[in-house]
């Protein structure tokens, strides 16, 4: 399996700092390839969100550079992968908590990462950044760790009511500002000619699933140049609709 991939981030129209950190890379080992992508969205309501997001991203990217090749060579075991990712997350949660305590501040970040290898995808998720699979439609693979999403699952509010709920951006957990963390893990079959999208919440607040599919379906994304142009178009569309947050997206197409 081969991959096309692009990543774009934009400070947006109102923020003085871009607190999003993103990365996508292809790792090759013994003629086998894996795609690894990560989006971390530093908490805008807290201090130094960009420090938190970059710290978590850097630790996962070091893992991808140094440990992932061994997993590719030996074959990925999901339980082993979950253990390794959980260890990174818990260490970062402790580190950022101590960093904040020493400086008298609170800081935190979302974390959403996706690994694709040998016909399967594996993801880890904390917060409200998202992973989507775009194939015959737009399918959200992660659940937001927010008060509003919890109320939807409990039947307290409808999805329509949630769109205008003032609590929709309140997180139940993030890396760095939570006393304990329960990462969400996902895995499934990754078919060829499928698009995977990772994004911060700023990318998808004012964009519909129909607009995502029309611009990002696999038939549309024939090469990385087109992928970048379509992503740029959607970022500018977000800004024209007065999205206030930083805006970040990663696109990975399996071929």
PDB file of C-alpha atoms in Angstrom:
ATOM      1  CA  UNK A   1       0.000   0.000   0.000  1.00  0.00           C
ATOM      2  CA  UNK A   2       1.261   3.445  -0.966  1.00  0.00           C
ATOM      3  CA  UNK A   3       0.161   6.868   0.195  1.00  0.00           C
ATOM      4  CA  UNK A   4      -0.409  10.418  -0.949  1.00  0.00           C
ATOM      5  CA  UNK A   5      -0.439  12.933   1.894  1.00  0.00           C
ATOM      6  CA  UNK A   6      -0.540  16.664   2.591  1.00  0.00           C
ATOM      7  CA  UNK A   7      -0.789  18.786   5.732  1.00  0.00           C
ATOM      8  CA  UNK A   8      -1.842  22.422   6.081  1.00  0.00           C
ATOM      9  CA  UNK A   9      -2.332  24.733   9.041  1.00  0.00           C
ATOM     10  CA  UNK A  10      -3.520  28.336   9.202  1.00  0.00           C
ATOM     11  CA  UNK A  11      -3.566  30.777  12.113  1.00  0.00           C
ATOM     12  CA  UNK A  12      -7.058  31.905  11.085  1.00  0.00           C
ATOM     13  CA  UNK A  13      -8.598  35.351  11.256  1.00  0.00           C
ATOM     14  CA  UNK A  14      -8.582  36.203  14.963  1.00  0.00           C
ATOM     15  CA  UNK A  15      -5.819  34.418  16.888  1.00  0.00           C
ATOM     16  CA  UNK A  16      -2.386  35.932  17.560  1.00  0.00           C
ATOM     17  CA  UNK A  17      -0.726  32.506  17.870  1.00  0.00           C
ATOM     18  CA  UNK A  18      -1.249  29.235  16.013  1.00  0.00           C
ATOM     19  CA  UNK A  19      -1.594  26.668  18.797  1.00  0.00           C
ATOM     20  CA  UNK A  20      -2.083  23.732  16.406  1.00  0.00           C
ATOM     21  CA  UNK A  21       0.807  21.343  15.720  1.00  0.00           C
ATOM     22  CA  UNK A  22       0.541  18.850  12.852  1.00  0.00           C
ATOM     23  CA  UNK A  23       2.719  16.317  11.052  1.00  0.00           C
ATOM     24  CA  UNK A  24       2.350  13.540   8.514  1.00  0.00           C
ATOM     25  CA  UNK A  25       5.073  11.209   7.291  1.00  0.00           C
ATOM     26  CA  UNK A  26       5.600   7.925   5.498  1.00  0.00           C
ATOM     27  CA  UNK A  27       7.911   5.419   7.177  1.00  0.00           C
ATOM     28  CA  UNK A  28       9.465   2.647   5.060  1.00  0.00           C
ATOM     29  CA  UNK A  29      11.044  -0.529   6.422  1.00  0.00           C
ATOM     30  CA  UNK A  30      11.925  -3.668   4.434  1.00  0.00           C
ATOM     31  CA  UNK A  31       9.907  -2.477   1.420  1.00  0.00           C
ATOM     32  CA  UNK A  32       6.869  -2.022   3.661  1.00  0.00           C
ATOM     33  CA  UNK A  33       5.342   1.415   4.090  1.00  0.00           C
ATOM     34  CA  UNK A  34       3.303   2.996   6.850  1.00  0.00           C
ATOM     35  CA  UNK A  35       1.645   6.392   7.051  1.00  0.00           C
ATOM     36  CA  UNK A  36       1.685   8.202  10.399  1.00  0.00           C
ATOM     37  CA  UNK A  37      -0.210  11.448  10.976  1.00  0.00           C
ATOM     38  CA  UNK A  38      -0.902  13.527  14.067  1.00  0.00           C
ATOM     39  CA  UNK A  39      -2.891  16.651  14.944  1.00  0.00           C
ATOM     40  CA  UNK A  40      -2.540  18.377  18.327  1.00  0.00           C
ATOM     41  CA  UNK A  41      -4.681  21.427  19.096  1.00  0.00           C
ATOM     42  CA  UNK A  42      -3.397  23.463  22.043  1.00  0.00           C
ATOM     43  CA  UNK A  43      -6.142  24.678  24.326  1.00  0.00           C
ATOM     44  CA  UNK A  44      -6.999  28.268  23.409  1.00  0.00           C
ATOM     45  CA  UNK A  45      -8.523  29.025  26.808  1.00  0.00           C
ATOM     46  CA  UNK A  46      -5.342  27.992  28.604  1.00  0.00           C
ATOM     47  CA  UNK A  47      -1.786  29.337  28.568  1.00  0.00           C
ATOM     48  CA  UNK A  48       0.930  28.228  26.142  1.00  0.00           C
ATOM     49  CA  UNK A  49      -1.269  25.861  24.159  1.00  0.00           C
ATOM     50  CA  UNK A  50       1.340  25.867  21.401  1.00  0.00           C
ATOM     51  CA  UNK A  51       3.927  24.528  23.879  1.00  0.00           C
ATOM     52  CA  UNK A  52       1.633  21.667  24.876  1.00  0.00           C
ATOM     53  CA  UNK A  53       0.686  20.710  21.325  1.00  0.00           C
ATOM     54  CA  UNK A  54       4.267  20.780  20.049  1.00  0.00           C
ATOM     55  CA  UNK A  55       5.555  18.743  22.996  1.00  0.00           C
ATOM     56  CA  UNK A  56       3.044  15.943  22.436  1.00  0.00           C
ATOM     57  CA  UNK A  57       3.589  16.000  18.670  1.00  0.00           C
ATOM     58  CA  UNK A  58       7.377  15.838  19.003  1.00  0.00           C
ATOM     59  CA  UNK A  59       7.209  12.841  21.326  1.00  0.00           C
ATOM     60  CA  UNK A  60       4.923  10.930  18.969  1.00  0.00           C
ATOM     61  CA  UNK A  61       7.067  11.818  15.954  1.00  0.00           C
ATOM     62  CA  UNK A  62      10.179  10.546  17.737  1.00  0.00           C
ATOM     63  CA  UNK A  63       8.284   7.323  18.371  1.00  0.00           C
ATOM     64  CA  UNK A  64       7.386   7.138  14.667  1.00  0.00           C
ATOM     65  CA  UNK A  65      11.008   7.655  13.638  1.00  0.00           C
ATOM     66  CA  UNK A  66      12.622   5.286  16.139  1.00  0.00           C
ATOM     67  CA  UNK A  67      10.095   2.629  17.203  1.00  0.00           C
ATOM     68  CA  UNK A  68       7.595   2.355  14.373  1.00  0.00           C
ATOM     69  CA  UNK A  69      10.110   0.846  11.894  1.00  0.00           C
ATOM     70  CA  UNK A  70      10.547  -2.111  14.261  1.00  0.00           C
ATOM     71  CA  UNK A  71       6.781  -2.617  14.446  1.00  0.00           C
ATOM     72  CA  UNK A  72       6.505  -2.467  10.666  1.00  0.00           C
ATOM     73  CA  UNK A  73       9.224  -5.071  10.297  1.00  0.00           C
ATOM     74  CA  UNK A  74       7.746  -7.441  12.891  1.00  0.00           C
ATOM     75  CA  UNK A  75       4.077  -6.824  12.170  1.00  0.00           C
ATOM     76  CA  UNK A  76       1.906  -4.461  14.196  1.00  0.00           C
ATOM     77  CA  UNK A  77       0.200  -5.853  17.278  1.00  0.00           C
ATOM     78  CA  UNK A  78      -2.654  -3.543  18.313  1.00  0.00           C
ATOM     79  CA  UNK A  79      -2.315  -4.267  22.026  1.00  0.00           C
ATOM     80  CA  UNK A  80       1.407  -3.503  21.934  1.00  0.00           C
ATOM     81  CA  UNK A  81       0.684  -0.329  19.985  1.00  0.00           C
ATOM     82  CA  UNK A  82      -1.887   0.792  22.546  1.00  0.00           C
ATOM     83  CA  UNK A  83       0.597   0.210  25.367  1.00  0.00           C
ATOM     84  CA  UNK A  84       3.286   2.275  23.659  1.00  0.00           C
ATOM     85  CA  UNK A  85       0.935   5.128  22.807  1.00  0.00           C
ATOM     86  CA  UNK A  86      -0.604   5.156  26.283  1.00  0.00           C
ATOM     87  CA  UNK A  87       2.857   5.378  27.834  1.00  0.00           C
ATOM     88  CA  UNK A  88       3.691   8.441  25.728  1.00  0.00           C
ATOM     89  CA  UNK A  89       0.382  10.108  26.596  1.00  0.00           C
ATOM     90  CA  UNK A  90       0.650   9.514  30.336  1.00  0.00           C
ATOM     91  CA  UNK A  91       4.243  10.743  30.415  1.00  0.00           C
ATOM     92  CA  UNK A  92       3.287  13.868  28.492  1.00  0.00           C
ATOM     93  CA  UNK A  93       0.290  14.480  30.742  1.00  0.00           C
ATOM     94  CA  UNK A  94       2.571  14.341  33.767  1.00  0.00           C
ATOM     95  CA  UNK A  95       5.289  16.454  32.145  1.00  0.00           C
ATOM     96  CA  UNK A  96       2.913  19.203  31.014  1.00  0.00           C
ATOM     97  CA  UNK A  97       1.183  19.211  34.390  1.00  0.00           C
ATOM     98  CA  UNK A  98       4.511  19.686  36.160  1.00  0.00           C
ATOM     99  CA  UNK A  99       5.645  22.280  33.609  1.00  0.00           C
ATOM    100  CA  UNK A 100       2.471  24.262  34.207  1.00  0.00           C
ATOM    101  CA  UNK A 101       2.712  23.976  37.984  1.00  0.00           C
ATOM    102  CA  UNK A 102       6.278  25.302  37.925  1.00  0.00           C
ATOM    103  CA  UNK A 103       5.196  28.301  35.840  1.00  0.00           C
ATOM    104  CA  UNK A 104       1.908  28.868  37.644  1.00  0.00           C
ATOM    105  CA  UNK A 105      -0.171  28.181  34.534  1.00  0.00           C
ATOM    106  CA  UNK A 106      -2.419  25.453  33.138  1.00  0.00           C
ATOM    107  CA  UNK A 107      -1.829  24.148  29.629  1.00  0.00           C
ATOM    108  CA  UNK A 108      -3.142  21.290  27.565  1.00  0.00           C
ATOM    109  CA  UNK A 109      -3.728  19.914  24.093  1.00  0.00           C
ATOM    110  CA  UNK A 110      -5.888  17.536  22.136  1.00  0.00           C
ATOM    111  CA  UNK A 111      -4.232  14.556  20.474  1.00  0.00           C
ATOM    112  CA  UNK A 112      -5.421  12.700  17.405  1.00  0.00           C
ATOM    113  CA  UNK A 113      -3.065  10.330  15.578  1.00  0.00           C
ATOM    114  CA  UNK A 114      -3.528   7.783  12.796  1.00  0.00           C
ATOM    115  CA  UNK A 115      -1.273   4.970  11.622  1.00  0.00           C
ATOM    116  CA  UNK A 116      -1.990   3.075   8.394  1.00  0.00           C
ATOM    117  CA  UNK A 117      -0.042  -0.083   7.578  1.00  0.00           C
ATOM    118  CA  UNK A 118      -0.617  -3.345   5.732  1.00  0.00           C
ATOM    119  CA  UNK A 119      -4.285  -2.765   5.008  1.00  0.00           C
ATOM    120  CA  UNK A 120      -5.314  -1.585   8.469  1.00  0.00           C
ATOM    121  CA  UNK A 121      -5.619   1.713  10.303  1.00  0.00           C
ATOM    122  CA  UNK A 122      -4.937   2.366  13.989  1.00  0.00           C
ATOM    123  CA  UNK A 123      -5.824   5.563  15.817  1.00  0.00           C
ATOM    124  CA  UNK A 124      -5.525   7.206  19.211  1.00  0.00           C
ATOM    125  CA  UNK A 125      -7.605  10.150  20.323  1.00  0.00           C
ATOM    126  CA  UNK A 126      -7.964  12.571  23.243  1.00  0.00           C
ATOM    127  CA  UNK A 127     -10.128  15.701  22.953  1.00  0.00           C
ATOM    128  CA  UNK A 128     -12.135  17.074  20.025  1.00  0.00           C
ATOM    129  CA  UNK A 129      -9.841  16.930  17.024  1.00  0.00           C
ATOM    130  CA  UNK A 130     -11.169  14.284  14.639  1.00  0.00           C
ATOM    131  CA  UNK A 131     -10.369  11.485  12.213  1.00  0.00           C
ATOM    132  CA  UNK A 132     -12.652  10.974   9.213  1.00  0.00           C
ATOM    133  CA  UNK A 133     -12.743   8.221   6.599  1.00  0.00           C
ATOM    134  CA  UNK A 134     -13.952   9.440   3.204  1.00  0.00           C
ATOM    135  CA  UNK A 135     -14.948   6.614   0.906  1.00  0.00           C
ATOM    136  CA  UNK A 136     -18.572   6.134  -0.156  1.00  0.00           C
ATOM    137  CA  UNK A 137     -19.390   9.036   2.165  1.00  0.00           C
ATOM    138  CA  UNK A 138     -17.914  10.936   5.097  1.00  0.00           C
ATOM    139  CA  UNK A 139     -17.548   8.794   8.214  1.00  0.00           C
ATOM    140  CA  UNK A 140     -16.346  10.192  11.543  1.00  0.00           C
ATOM    141  CA  UNK A 141     -14.117   7.559  13.186  1.00  0.00           C
ATOM    142  CA  UNK A 142     -13.543   9.335  16.517  1.00  0.00           C
ATOM    143  CA  UNK A 143     -15.927  10.662  19.161  1.00  0.00           C
ATOM    144  CA  UNK A 144     -15.452  14.111  20.653  1.00  0.00           C
ATOM    145  CA  UNK A 145     -14.501  14.073  24.320  1.00  0.00           C
ATOM    146  CA  UNK A 146     -16.789  17.005  25.149  1.00  0.00           C
ATOM    147  CA  UNK A 147     -19.651  17.697  27.545  1.00  0.00           C
ATOM    148  CA  UNK A 148     -22.042  18.089  24.638  1.00  0.00           C
ATOM    149  CA  UNK A 149     -21.051  14.791  22.995  1.00  0.00           C
ATOM    150  CA  UNK A 150     -21.548  13.036  26.327  1.00  0.00           C
ATOM    151  CA  UNK A 151     -25.024  14.558  26.655  1.00  0.00           C
ATOM    152  CA  UNK A 152     -25.883  13.385  23.137  1.00  0.00           C
ATOM    153  CA  UNK A 153     -24.875   9.816  24.016  1.00  0.00           C
ATOM    154  CA  UNK A 154     -26.896   9.996  27.241  1.00  0.00           C
ATOM    155  CA  UNK A 155     -29.944  11.203  25.328  1.00  0.00           C
ATOM    156  CA  UNK A 156     -30.101  14.535  27.146  1.00  0.00           C
ATOM    157  CA  UNK A 157     -29.895  16.616  23.956  1.00  0.00           C
ATOM    158  CA  UNK A 158     -30.195  16.004  20.222  1.00  0.00           C
ATOM    159  CA  UNK A 159     -27.424  16.477  17.667  1.00  0.00           C
ATOM    160  CA  UNK A 160     -29.347  19.452  16.289  1.00  0.00           C
ATOM    161  CA  UNK A 161     -29.506  21.074  19.735  1.00  0.00           C
ATOM    162  CA  UNK A 162     -25.801  20.403  20.212  1.00  0.00           C
ATOM    163  CA  UNK A 163     -24.860  22.610  17.253  1.00  0.00           C
ATOM    164  CA  UNK A 164     -25.845  25.745  19.184  1.00  0.00           C
ATOM    165  CA  UNK A 165     -25.022  24.543  22.691  1.00  0.00           C
ATOM    166  CA  UNK A 166     -22.628  27.020  24.387  1.00  0.00           C
ATOM    167  CA  UNK A 167     -20.802  24.085  26.016  1.00  0.00           C
ATOM    168  CA  UNK A 168     -19.825  22.437  22.726  1.00  0.00           C
ATOM    169  CA  UNK A 169     -16.136  23.328  23.106  1.00  0.00           C
ATOM    170  CA  UNK A 170     -15.783  22.239  26.747  1.00  0.00           C
ATOM    171  CA  UNK A 171     -13.525  19.177  26.836  1.00  0.00           C
ATOM    172  CA  UNK A 172     -13.871  16.271  29.233  1.00  0.00           C
ATOM    173  CA  UNK A 173     -10.161  15.532  28.910  1.00  0.00           C
ATOM    174  CA  UNK A 174      -7.000  16.778  27.239  1.00  0.00           C
ATOM    175  CA  UNK A 175      -3.293  16.014  27.552  1.00  0.00           C
ATOM    176  CA  UNK A 176      -1.682  18.219  30.195  1.00  0.00           C
ATOM    177  CA  UNK A 177      -4.680  19.642  32.053  1.00  0.00           C
ATOM    178  CA  UNK A 178      -6.483  16.458  33.119  1.00  0.00           C
ATOM    179  CA  UNK A 179      -5.718  14.604  36.365  1.00  0.00           C
ATOM    180  CA  UNK A 180      -6.274  11.320  34.522  1.00  0.00           C
ATOM    181  CA  UNK A 181      -6.675  10.382  30.869  1.00  0.00           C
ATOM    182  CA  UNK A 182      -8.469   7.558  29.088  1.00  0.00           C
ATOM    183  CA  UNK A 183      -7.338   7.626  25.447  1.00  0.00           C
ATOM    184  CA  UNK A 184      -9.751   6.332  22.838  1.00  0.00           C
ATOM    185  CA  UNK A 185      -8.319   3.763  20.423  1.00  0.00           C
ATOM    186  CA  UNK A 186      -9.737   2.778  17.051  1.00  0.00           C
ATOM    187  CA  UNK A 187      -8.730   0.290  14.373  1.00  0.00           C
ATOM    188  CA  UNK A 188     -10.175  -1.111  11.203  1.00  0.00           C
ATOM    189  CA  UNK A 189      -9.613  -2.143   7.605  1.00  0.00           C
ATOM    190  CA  UNK A 190      -7.932   0.446   5.375  1.00  0.00           C
ATOM    191  CA  UNK A 191      -8.892  -0.122   1.755  1.00  0.00           C
ATOM    192  CA  UNK A 192      -7.106   1.324  -1.237  1.00  0.00           C
ATOM    193  CA  UNK A 193      -8.484   4.486  -2.828  1.00  0.00           C
ATOM    194  CA  UNK A 194      -9.718   5.808   0.517  1.00  0.00           C
ATOM    195  CA  UNK A 195      -9.076   9.250   2.010  1.00  0.00           C
ATOM    196  CA  UNK A 196      -8.373   9.736   5.707  1.00  0.00           C
ATOM    197  CA  UNK A 197      -8.662  13.215   7.170  1.00  0.00           C
ATOM    198  CA  UNK A 198      -7.369  14.437  10.521  1.00  0.00           C
ATOM    199  CA  UNK A 199      -8.355  17.940  11.586  1.00  0.00           C
ATOM    200  CA  UNK A 200      -8.530  20.362  14.458  1.00  0.00           C
ATOM    201  CA  UNK A 201     -12.018  21.515  15.406  1.00  0.00           C
ATOM    202  CA  UNK A 202     -11.420  24.826  13.643  1.00  0.00           C
ATOM    203  CA  UNK A 203     -11.446  23.048  10.285  1.00  0.00           C
ATOM    204  CA  UNK A 204     -14.901  21.511  10.606  1.00  0.00           C
ATOM    205  CA  UNK A 205     -17.122  23.886  12.630  1.00  0.00           C
ATOM    206  CA  UNK A 206     -18.687  25.592   9.611  1.00  0.00           C
ATOM    207  CA  UNK A 207     -18.082  23.029   6.845  1.00  0.00           C
ATOM    208  CA  UNK A 208     -20.741  20.430   6.053  1.00  0.00           C
ATOM    209  CA  UNK A 209     -20.137  16.749   5.382  1.00  0.00           C
ATOM    210  CA  UNK A 210     -21.435  17.326   1.854  1.00  0.00           C
ATOM    211  CA  UNK A 211     -18.791  19.987   1.260  1.00  0.00           C
ATOM    212  CA  UNK A 212     -16.111  17.703   2.674  1.00  0.00           C
ATOM    213  CA  UNK A 213     -17.131  14.878   0.348  1.00  0.00           C
ATOM    214  CA  UNK A 214     -17.449  17.079  -2.744  1.00  0.00           C
ATOM    215  CA  UNK A 215     -13.919  18.426  -2.263  1.00  0.00           C
ATOM    216  CA  UNK A 216     -12.081  15.506  -0.680  1.00  0.00           C
ATOM    217  CA  UNK A 217     -13.428  12.275  -2.182  1.00  0.00           C
ATOM    218  CA  UNK A 218     -10.801   9.936  -3.604  1.00  0.00           C
ATOM    219  CA  UNK A 219     -11.843  10.499  -7.228  1.00  0.00           C
ATOM    220  CA  UNK A 220     -11.224  14.222  -6.782  1.00  0.00           C
ATOM    221  CA  UNK A 221      -7.817  13.865  -5.094  1.00  0.00           C
ATOM    222  CA  UNK A 222      -5.750  12.521  -7.990  1.00  0.00           C
ATOM    223  CA  UNK A 223      -2.373  13.801  -6.746  1.00  0.00           C
ATOM    224  CA  UNK A 224      -0.806  15.739  -3.874  1.00  0.00           C
ATOM    225  CA  UNK A 225      -1.045  19.056  -5.717  1.00  0.00           C
ATOM    226  CA  UNK A 226      -4.812  18.691  -6.026  1.00  0.00           C
ATOM    227  CA  UNK A 227      -5.021  17.528  -2.402  1.00  0.00           C
ATOM    228  CA  UNK A 228      -3.244  20.679  -1.240  1.00  0.00           C
ATOM    229  CA  UNK A 229      -5.395  22.946  -3.411  1.00  0.00           C
ATOM    230  CA  UNK A 230      -8.634  21.386  -2.143  1.00  0.00           C
ATOM    231  CA  UNK A 231      -7.464  21.689   1.473  1.00  0.00           C
ATOM    232  CA  UNK A 232      -6.481  25.330   0.902  1.00  0.00           C
ATOM    233  CA  UNK A 233      -9.899  26.026  -0.596  1.00  0.00           C
ATOM    234  CA  UNK A 234     -11.677  24.609   2.461  1.00  0.00           C
ATOM    235  CA  UNK A 235      -9.429  26.546   4.842  1.00  0.00           C
ATOM    236  CA  UNK A 236     -10.245  29.784   3.012  1.00  0.00           C
ATOM    237  CA  UNK A 237     -13.932  28.834   3.027  1.00  0.00           C
ATOM    238  CA  UNK A 238     -13.737  28.444   6.805  1.00  0.00           C
ATOM    239  CA  UNK A 239     -12.156  31.889   7.121  1.00  0.00           C
ATOM    240  CA  UNK A 240     -14.759  33.494   4.844  1.00  0.00           C
ATOM    241  CA  UNK A 241     -17.424  32.078   7.165  1.00  0.00           C
ATOM    242  CA  UNK A 242     -15.719  33.763  10.120  1.00  0.00           C
ATOM    243  CA  UNK A 243     -14.280  30.683  11.831  1.00  0.00           C
ATOM    244  CA  UNK A 244     -12.410  32.088  14.846  1.00  0.00           C
ATOM    245  CA  UNK A 245     -10.033  29.229  15.657  1.00  0.00           C
ATOM    246  CA  UNK A 246      -6.752  28.032  14.186  1.00  0.00           C
ATOM    247  CA  UNK A 247      -7.466  25.740  11.222  1.00  0.00           C
ATOM    248  CA  UNK A 248      -5.493  22.545  10.519  1.00  0.00           C
ATOM    249  CA  UNK A 249      -5.990  19.497   8.313  1.00  0.00           C
ATOM    250  CA  UNK A 250      -4.068  16.423   7.183  1.00  0.00           C
ATOM    251  CA  UNK A 251      -5.170  14.348   4.191  1.00  0.00           C
ATOM    252  CA  UNK A 252      -3.889  10.833   3.510  1.00  0.00           C
ATOM    253  CA  UNK A 253      -5.017   8.866   0.460  1.00  0.00           C
ATOM    254  CA  UNK A 254      -4.312   5.150   0.218  1.00  0.00           C
ATOM    255  CA  UNK A 255      -3.309   3.916  -3.249  1.00  0.00           C
TER     256      UNK A 255
END
